[in-house]
Amino acid sequence: MAGTVLRGVTGSAGVALGPAFIVRETSSDAAPATALSGDPVQPASERARWQAARQRVSETYQRLAERARQIAGPQEAEILEAQEMMATDPELEEQVGTRIDHGATAEAATRVAIAQYADAMSAIEDPYIRQRADDVREIGQALLRALAGADPVPFAALPSGAVLCAETLAAGALILLDRERLAGLALGTGGPTSHIAILARTLNVPAVLGLGPFLDDLTEGTTIGVDGTRGEVYIDPSADQLQSLQQAVKDYAQERAEIASLVDQPAITPDGVHLELFANIGGPGDVASALAAGAEGIGLFRTEFLIAGRATLPTEEEQYQTYRTVLDAAGARPVIFRTFDIGGDKPVPALGLPPEANPFLGYRALRIGLDRTELLTTQFRAILRAAEGSHNAWIMLPMVATVEEVRQARALYAEARQGFSVQPPLGIMIEIPAAALNAEALAREVDFFSIGTNDLVQYTLAVDRLDERLTSLYQPFHPAVLRLIHMTAEAARAQGKHCGVCGEMGGDPEATALLLGLGVNELSMNAGALGSVKREVLRTPLADAHRLAADALACATAAEVREAIQVFRAAHATAG
């Protein structure tokens, strides 16, 4: 394979060069069906073994979720929290216990129960549920490792500067890795919106995904080059390839150092326009790291961690304590609290929500709040209590489709606000095309907009962003999406209202100048992206950004938009 160039998809930009560290998942098929001693299986003993193994898996994933929250962010922590819930699912315990009672070992019972769960999910048409089958299999492997006395999520020590090569990689495994020793990732599966890609971008690990079956002919220690920007992997590069990659690695390191040096500079364009850069967080512990990275405020506080997976609803007092902690940590900086964005994909046992065939189009978010008004009213009151004093709290409603929904929510807000001296701005997320198309009317009803580009893209293009088969169709730069963003920003501007972006596009440096030109006032992102986005602002005059936006809106395809952006960024690369 010497000199071979493999082409996949970009998972995380950047260039890496180092020895291949190959990870091959061991199969669970060898799990014994009967006791190894030949004696009959003792159900009580096997149940105790399984309970102990499940407890180890649960504790491991809880620790990983907390580590993910600290070093990556709330979205990554939520992935691991969801997997921990799978391990402790009472139905799984019942299925395993039944098989043990019929004479199976804990290993065999686990293997069969996990396979049946995963196969059932894989057979469902809904892509979101199909993808959960991989999460179930991952938990099954963790349980089998724990039953064998091994670490549920194992990882050997990486050699310094290694490029990790695997068919697939669990998010928990990447969290365990020493970032200082990991140079890059080359994976057979995955796409730009997969969990592993999001995490790699958060950790600034160059990654190429979707390479297919490439491990069979790869030898441990072989020099590997990963160009995450171009989506290419070089196996045992030639002399010319090696020289080019070495220079690219130096350029990438210089770029990261340059970005780090900008942390204390405000994001002001060369012609004096300030674009506010905020951070997305998922808990009180995320505020300090966001501010240290240069965030001027919190553009999205995901409050779901207070309610997801719970058998009882959080009280007003519990919510108040959390919200006050965040506001105290932020000082006078704005904090935008998104009300509970829950639904079929984020289980809340306390609400007894049934599974849905398509949870992204179902009973969720504000729809639940307007149906179960005590839930929304309690959250309003908790935020209002926390905002008393000199704090700068904002409240944002998710999943808004109609003016009627906003009016119902405002009525509940007005009722909750009685007796309080504060009146935090009340805004909405624009993530449904209907809201963007009706933004002019909605702008008269609310105090601000924040565009959730992740859902706006998938709803506009009818593409599940978690379905790897549809990766090529998930196009944030599609002209239709850009027109909806522009329409929203223009409606906000006409009413003198704030308009931000809090989806993945907000943290994409390729999108910065375009979003600036489309008329948004603020971008909110994972804290790790703040430096790269700020650099784009510093080198982009607003007048030029407007011209780029006009050119992009005139394009017919996402490819044409990207080409216009590449030309624009190349021309402005030395500015700032």
XYZ file of C-alpha atoms in Angstrom:
576
model
C 0.000 0.000 0.000
C 3.069 2.257 -0.077
C 2.211 5.693 -1.441
C -1.503 4.841 -1.533
C -3.966 7.692 -1.085
C -7.325 6.753 0.449
C -10.230 9.146 0.123
C -12.924 9.442 2.746
C -14.832 12.400 4.178
C -13.664 15.248 6.362
C -14.344 14.584 10.020
C -12.134 17.284 11.513
C -9.871 19.712 9.664
C -6.099 19.768 10.057
C -3.101 17.660 9.063
C -1.349 14.908 11.048
C 1.556 12.581 10.375
C 2.639 9.654 12.524
C 2.853 5.885 13.069
C -0.325 3.848 12.662
C -1.836 2.598 15.908
C -4.393 -0.023 14.863
C -7.453 -0.832 16.962
C -9.419 -3.932 16.103
C -12.585 -4.708 18.048
C -12.686 -8.228 19.462
C -15.845 -10.193 18.791
C -18.266 -11.184 21.543
C -19.202 -14.375 19.703
C -16.907 -16.439 21.913
C -18.859 -15.701 25.075
C -19.529 -19.086 26.714
C -23.070 -20.443 26.614
C -22.489 -22.782 29.557
C -20.380 -22.667 32.682
C -16.710 -23.193 31.876
C -16.370 -25.738 34.686
C -18.955 -27.997 33.094
C -21.172 -27.686 36.160
C -24.744 -26.448 35.763
C -25.150 -22.688 35.655
C -26.065 -21.190 39.006
C -28.654 -18.498 38.190
C -28.167 -16.535 41.400
C -24.412 -16.427 40.865
C -24.741 -15.437 37.200
C -27.248 -12.715 38.050
C -24.859 -11.353 40.670
C -22.004 -11.368 38.133
C -24.162 -9.545 35.603
C -25.321 -6.967 38.132
C -21.724 -6.291 39.144
C -20.656 -5.971 35.499
C -23.528 -3.625 34.710
C -22.618 -1.474 37.704
C -19.020 -1.219 36.436
C -20.254 -0.237 32.973
C -22.642 2.347 34.409
C -19.950 3.892 36.593
C -17.484 3.909 33.692
C -19.861 5.747 31.383
C -20.783 8.218 34.126
C -17.093 9.039 34.564
C -16.614 9.296 30.814
C -19.602 11.635 30.519
C -18.166 13.912 33.178
C -14.749 13.841 31.512
C -16.399 14.596 28.175
C -18.206 17.559 29.694
C -14.903 18.932 30.998
C -12.669 18.410 27.970
C -15.164 18.453 25.105
C -18.604 19.834 25.881
C -22.228 19.083 26.771
C -23.188 17.524 23.459
C -20.444 14.913 23.795
C -21.396 14.271 27.432
C -25.004 13.650 26.380
C -23.872 10.865 24.020
C -22.228 8.977 26.875
C -25.065 9.691 29.297
C -27.506 8.129 26.825
C -25.325 5.015 26.580
C -25.167 4.745 30.372
C -28.969 4.753 30.387
C -28.969 1.855 27.929
C -26.759 -0.188 30.255
C -29.181 0.328 33.152
C -32.350 -0.220 31.120
C -34.730 -2.378 33.248
C -35.997 -4.200 30.156
C -32.456 -5.282 29.250
C -32.001 -6.572 32.798
C -35.241 -8.522 32.524
C -34.268 -10.082 29.191
C -30.838 -11.111 30.465
C -32.286 -12.425 33.747
C -34.849 -14.567 31.945
C -32.148 -16.248 29.858
C -29.972 -16.820 32.919
C -32.925 -18.487 34.680
C -33.199 -20.842 31.691
C -29.594 -21.967 32.085
C -27.521 -19.429 30.130
C -24.373 -17.838 31.457
C -24.349 -14.091 32.006
C -22.144 -13.744 28.894
C -24.411 -15.789 26.649
C -27.548 -14.088 27.952
C -26.009 -10.672 27.355
C -24.845 -11.567 23.859
C -28.294 -12.803 22.785
C -30.249 -9.968 24.409
C -27.994 -7.295 22.925
C -28.097 -8.895 19.464
C -31.890 -9.024 19.501
C -32.170 -5.387 20.584
C -29.682 -4.224 17.971
C -31.194 -6.320 15.182
C -34.676 -5.025 15.980
C -33.443 -1.433 15.806
C -31.529 -2.079 12.590
C -34.714 -3.331 10.928
C -36.627 -0.101 11.653
C -36.897 2.336 8.746
C -36.255 5.426 10.848
C -32.527 6.291 10.420
C -32.249 7.812 13.890
C -33.383 4.599 15.578
C -31.198 2.515 13.250
C -28.147 4.445 14.371
C -28.965 3.672 18.005
C -28.312 0.002 17.166
C -24.575 0.767 17.105
C -24.845 2.319 20.561
C -26.571 -0.830 21.844
C -23.822 -3.050 20.405
C -21.182 -0.848 22.013
C -22.860 -1.268 25.404
C -23.018 -5.019 24.811
C -19.266 -5.121 24.216
C -18.688 -3.095 27.374
C -20.814 -5.524 29.426
C -18.972 -8.548 28.032
C -15.602 -6.985 28.792
C -16.701 -6.247 32.348
C -17.924 -9.840 32.757
C -14.471 -11.003 31.638
C -12.858 -8.835 34.285
C -11.525 -6.303 31.790
C -12.095 -2.555 31.536
C -15.539 -1.852 29.995
C -13.988 0.754 27.654
C -10.369 -0.371 27.285
C -7.538 1.465 25.644
C -3.860 0.669 25.404
C -1.390 3.528 25.776
C -0.801 5.329 22.507
C 2.717 5.809 21.217
C 3.612 9.474 21.005
C 2.297 11.192 17.873
C 0.223 8.210 16.765
C -2.480 8.142 14.113
C -5.259 5.928 15.411
C -6.651 3.649 12.694
C -9.851 1.667 13.260
C -12.945 0.432 11.505
C -15.051 2.272 14.065
C -14.340 4.030 17.344
C -16.601 4.616 20.323
C -16.924 8.129 21.650
C -15.950 6.828 25.088
C -12.713 5.437 23.713
C -11.720 8.776 22.213
C -12.450 10.527 25.508
C -9.987 8.156 27.202
C -7.138 8.952 24.835
C -4.272 11.225 25.770
C -4.802 14.145 23.400
C -1.144 15.107 23.662
C -0.137 11.726 22.184
C -2.880 11.453 19.552
C -1.935 13.055 16.231
C -4.933 12.092 14.108
C -7.743 9.663 13.309
C -8.423 7.449 10.285
C -11.691 5.514 10.548
C -13.528 3.173 8.219
C -16.961 4.455 9.220
C -18.517 7.764 10.163
C -19.500 11.033 8.519
C -19.101 14.747 9.220
C -22.161 14.842 11.511
C -21.373 11.625 13.412
C -20.661 11.655 17.135
C -16.986 10.862 16.618
C -16.577 13.714 14.101
C -18.136 16.239 16.475
C -15.838 15.103 19.257
C -12.745 15.161 17.009
C -13.496 18.752 15.997
C -14.005 19.718 19.620
C -10.601 18.277 20.532
C -8.931 19.675 17.376
C -7.889 16.198 16.217
C -7.460 15.962 12.416
C -9.733 13.140 11.258
C -10.768 11.401 8.045
C -13.816 9.132 8.246
C -15.747 6.821 5.940
C -12.653 5.122 4.507
C -14.282 1.700 4.282
C -12.415 -1.564 5.061
C -8.787 -0.399 4.985
C -7.206 -2.191 7.968
C -6.527 -5.624 6.465
C -3.437 -4.532 4.528
C -2.243 -2.020 7.119
C 0.698 -2.797 9.407
C 1.157 -1.412 12.908
C 3.696 1.420 12.923
C 3.375 2.247 9.224
C 3.667 6.003 8.635
C 0.237 7.500 8.053
C -0.643 10.988 6.848
C -4.096 12.373 7.628
C -5.343 15.438 5.769
C -8.609 16.147 7.537
C -9.215 19.260 5.468
C -9.180 17.366 2.148
C -10.530 14.055 3.468
C -7.432 12.092 2.421
C -5.234 9.483 4.127
C -1.718 8.646 2.897
C -0.382 5.135 3.593
C 3.439 4.968 3.792
C 3.746 8.228 1.824
C 6.331 8.639 -0.914
C 9.228 11.067 -0.509
C 7.333 13.865 -2.250
C 4.131 13.147 -0.319
C 6.063 13.030 2.946
C 7.711 16.385 2.317
C 4.373 17.967 1.492
C 2.713 16.482 4.586
C 5.541 17.593 6.879
C 5.153 21.159 5.662
C 1.372 20.959 6.088
C 1.804 19.753 9.678
C 4.081 22.733 10.430
C 1.582 25.114 8.841
C -1.245 23.611 10.884
C 0.703 23.957 14.157
C 1.491 27.581 13.318
C -2.165 28.210 12.588
C -3.234 26.758 15.961
C -0.679 28.943 17.768
C -1.906 32.023 15.921
C -5.496 31.261 16.847
C -4.589 30.755 20.512
C -2.981 34.201 20.597
C -6.302 35.886 19.755
C -8.150 34.857 22.912
C -8.218 38.349 24.473
C -9.039 40.289 21.303
C -12.631 41.338 20.578
C -14.114 40.031 17.329
C -14.157 43.261 15.335
C -13.982 43.417 11.549
C -11.344 45.629 9.848
C -14.082 48.208 9.191
C -15.092 48.330 12.862
C -18.123 46.027 13.127
C -18.347 43.939 16.295
C -19.704 40.408 15.825
C -20.486 38.936 19.237
C -19.024 35.474 19.841
C -20.803 33.390 22.472
C -20.427 29.805 23.678
C -22.847 26.880 23.884
C -22.817 25.095 27.236
C -24.622 22.230 28.938
C -23.978 22.819 32.622
C -22.630 25.243 35.224
C -19.155 23.738 34.999
C -18.818 24.803 31.359
C -18.960 28.553 31.994
C -15.380 29.038 33.216
C -13.794 27.248 30.247
C -16.025 29.157 27.816
C -15.015 32.525 29.255
C -11.349 31.472 29.328
C -11.600 30.706 25.601
C -12.854 34.234 24.924
C -16.639 33.866 24.953
C -18.467 37.172 25.390
C -21.562 35.440 26.685
C -23.492 32.168 26.686
C -25.539 31.911 23.524
C -27.127 28.563 24.351
C -27.478 26.954 27.754
C -28.925 23.490 27.178
C -31.045 22.901 30.281
C -32.066 19.328 29.374
C -29.490 17.745 31.686
C -31.765 18.772 34.571
C -34.614 16.601 33.331
C -33.452 13.921 30.861
C -33.501 10.386 32.242
C -35.148 11.365 35.532
C -38.049 9.627 37.216
C -39.070 12.877 38.934
C -39.256 16.394 37.542
C -36.736 18.974 38.801
C -38.240 21.368 41.328
C -38.267 25.129 40.939
C -35.693 25.395 43.724
C -33.341 22.888 42.093
C -33.550 24.699 38.780
C -33.095 28.084 40.463
C -29.872 26.977 42.159
C -28.418 25.757 38.852
C -29.427 28.832 36.875
C -28.164 31.203 39.552
C -24.794 29.416 39.564
C -24.471 29.929 35.814
C -25.495 33.589 35.972
C -23.112 34.288 38.860
C -20.255 32.693 36.893
C -21.113 34.742 33.773
C -21.252 38.054 35.651
C -22.805 40.771 33.518
C -22.470 38.739 30.331
C -25.689 37.528 28.678
C -26.816 33.948 29.261
C -29.488 32.553 26.933
C -31.449 29.783 28.668
C -33.140 27.422 26.232
C -36.247 25.930 27.807
C -36.384 22.135 27.914
C -35.739 20.710 24.443
C -36.987 17.210 25.209
C -38.888 14.593 23.282
C -38.833 11.017 22.068
C -35.073 11.095 21.433
C -34.293 12.376 24.972
C -36.149 10.092 27.387
C -37.813 11.683 30.416
C -39.331 8.865 32.500
C -41.079 11.428 34.711
C -43.233 12.495 31.759
C -43.981 8.982 30.540
C -43.340 9.903 26.907
C -43.953 6.951 24.571
C -41.444 6.115 21.812
C -42.156 7.785 18.479
C -41.462 6.611 14.955
C -39.907 10.003 14.170
C -39.140 11.919 17.353
C -37.738 14.923 15.474
C -41.184 15.629 14.026
C -43.211 14.685 17.055
C -44.247 15.629 20.560
C -41.237 17.585 21.784
C -39.721 20.818 23.090
C -42.161 23.760 23.240
C -45.002 21.487 22.149
C -44.647 19.608 25.436
C -44.288 22.852 27.409
C -47.522 24.252 26.006
C -49.331 20.985 26.642
C -47.946 20.449 30.160
C -47.899 24.070 31.194
C -46.689 23.455 34.738
C -43.359 22.265 33.289
C -42.784 25.474 31.317
C -44.155 27.784 34.014
C -41.918 26.263 36.677
C -38.887 26.755 34.462
C -39.870 30.358 33.734
C -40.149 31.073 37.455
C -36.811 29.448 38.242
C -35.040 31.559 35.608
C -36.786 34.726 36.779
C -35.742 34.074 40.382
C -32.158 33.468 39.307
C -32.143 36.649 37.199
C -33.059 38.948 40.094
C -30.273 41.462 40.702
C -27.706 42.525 38.129
C -27.756 39.385 36.019
C -28.261 39.296 32.259
C -30.614 36.376 31.609
C -32.414 35.714 28.317
C -35.011 32.988 27.700
C -35.319 31.085 24.427
C -38.096 28.764 23.243
C -37.131 25.808 21.007
C -39.044 24.170 18.155
C -41.314 27.102 17.326
C -43.397 26.745 14.185
C -46.263 29.229 14.556
C -47.158 32.659 15.894
C -49.898 31.021 17.967
C -47.324 28.986 19.891
C -45.375 32.137 20.713
C -48.484 33.929 21.931
C -49.426 31.007 24.177
C -45.906 30.925 25.601
C -45.851 34.693 26.144
C -49.114 34.455 28.073
C -47.604 31.816 30.372
C -44.474 33.957 30.712
C -46.521 37.025 31.658
C -48.316 35.010 34.329
C -45.058 33.583 35.714
C -43.471 37.040 35.783
C -45.985 38.460 38.235
C -44.228 39.548 41.405
C -40.776 39.745 39.798
C -38.934 42.978 39.106
C -36.932 41.544 36.217
C -38.127 40.909 32.678
C -35.569 38.849 30.728
C -35.929 39.047 26.932
C -38.004 36.202 25.491
C -36.878 34.856 22.133
C -37.190 31.795 19.938
C -35.035 29.370 18.011
C -35.486 29.435 14.270
C -35.007 25.802 13.286
C -38.194 24.993 11.391
C -38.510 26.365 7.835
C -42.030 27.618 8.592
C -40.594 29.904 11.273
C -37.980 31.306 8.900
C -40.558 31.868 6.183
C -42.787 33.659 8.688
C -39.931 35.454 10.462
C -41.357 38.906 9.744
C -44.494 38.135 11.757
C -42.577 36.297 14.480
C -40.137 39.194 14.913
C -43.044 41.352 16.056
C -43.867 38.831 18.795
C -40.441 38.150 20.343
C -37.333 39.953 21.566
C -34.708 37.988 19.631
C -33.986 35.102 17.271
C -31.329 32.399 17.429
C -30.999 30.200 14.360
C -30.485 26.496 15.102
C -28.794 25.529 11.862
C -28.509 21.785 12.615
C -32.256 21.243 12.572
C -32.909 23.986 10.031
C -30.713 22.139 7.533
C -32.251 18.724 8.143
C -35.824 20.009 8.091
C -35.239 22.119 4.964
C -33.568 19.311 3.003
C -35.515 16.408 4.580
C -32.209 14.775 5.538
C -31.512 13.051 8.855
C -28.115 14.455 9.816
C -27.324 11.282 11.803
C -27.800 8.956 8.826
C -24.348 8.306 7.349
C -25.889 7.155 4.053
C -27.204 10.686 3.519
C -24.012 12.544 4.378
C -23.693 14.034 0.903
C -27.233 15.439 1.095
C -26.779 17.184 4.435
C -25.624 20.549 3.070
C -25.497 23.542 5.443
C -24.381 25.708 2.504
C -27.338 24.768 0.327
C -28.769 27.964 -1.211
C -32.216 27.178 0.198
C -30.796 27.100 3.734
C -28.883 30.331 3.174
C -32.002 32.092 1.919
C -33.878 31.063 5.059
C -31.054 32.402 7.238
C -30.970 35.659 5.292
C -34.744 35.991 5.469
C -34.637 35.495 9.245
C -31.807 37.982 9.800
C -33.492 40.609 7.612
C -36.784 40.241 9.491
C -34.971 40.698 12.808
C -33.068 43.735 11.515
C -36.250 45.388 10.278
C -37.723 45.140 13.787
C -34.476 46.125 15.529
C -34.167 42.654 17.061
C -31.079 40.584 17.852
C -30.391 37.591 15.562
C -27.796 34.958 16.411
C -26.776 31.492 15.230
C -26.294 28.662 17.738
C -25.990 25.596 15.488
C -22.877 23.898 14.073
C -22.539 26.566 11.361
C -21.902 29.151 14.063
C -18.622 27.433 14.921
C -17.530 26.695 11.341
C -14.828 29.154 10.182
C -15.836 28.525 6.573
C -19.282 29.918 7.376
C -18.207 32.958 9.418
C -17.890 35.572 6.678
C -21.025 34.275 4.976
C -23.132 34.464 8.143
C -21.765 37.934 8.853
C -22.793 39.000 5.361
C -26.223 37.396 5.717
C -26.931 39.752 8.613
C -26.557 37.866 11.908
C -25.380 39.804 14.998
C -23.920 36.963 17.056
C -22.486 33.470 16.687
C -22.570 30.872 19.455
C -20.478 27.716 19.369
C -18.470 25.142 21.251
C -15.748 27.013 23.127
C -13.034 25.227 21.149
C -14.126 26.947 17.921
C -14.038 30.530 19.235
C -10.458 31.276 18.176
C -10.841 30.054 14.589
C -14.074 31.985 14.107
C -12.621 35.121 15.687
C -9.699 35.047 13.242
C -12.161 35.042 10.350
C -13.979 38.061 11.766
C -10.735 40.000 12.252
C -9.800 39.584 8.590
C -13.244 40.140 7.016
C -14.588 43.656 6.285
C -18.372 43.766 6.543
C -18.685 45.237 3.047
C -16.798 42.234 1.630
C -18.942 39.844 3.643
C -22.060 41.409 2.143
C -20.698 40.823 -1.348
C -19.913 37.201 -0.502
C -23.445 36.713 0.820
C -24.941 38.216 -2.342
C -22.825 35.890 -4.489
C -23.804 32.870 -2.378
C -27.513 33.685 -2.535
C -27.245 33.773 -6.320
C -25.735 30.257 -6.465
C -27.708 27.224 -7.533
C -25.834 24.544 -5.565
C -23.985 24.060 -2.299
C -20.838 23.232 -4.284
C -20.981 26.626 -5.994
C -21.384 28.318 -2.596
C -18.376 26.474 -1.178
C -16.290 27.420 -4.196
C -17.190 31.090 -3.695
C -16.247 30.806 -0.020
C -12.889 29.206 -0.832
C -12.018 31.986 -3.254
C -13.097 34.594 -0.702
C -11.100 33.064 2.167
C -7.980 32.721 0.046
C -8.155 36.418 -0.823
C -8.540 37.407 2.846
C -6.140 34.869 4.378
C -3.379 37.410 5.056
C -5.667 40.109 6.473
C -6.380 40.743 10.145
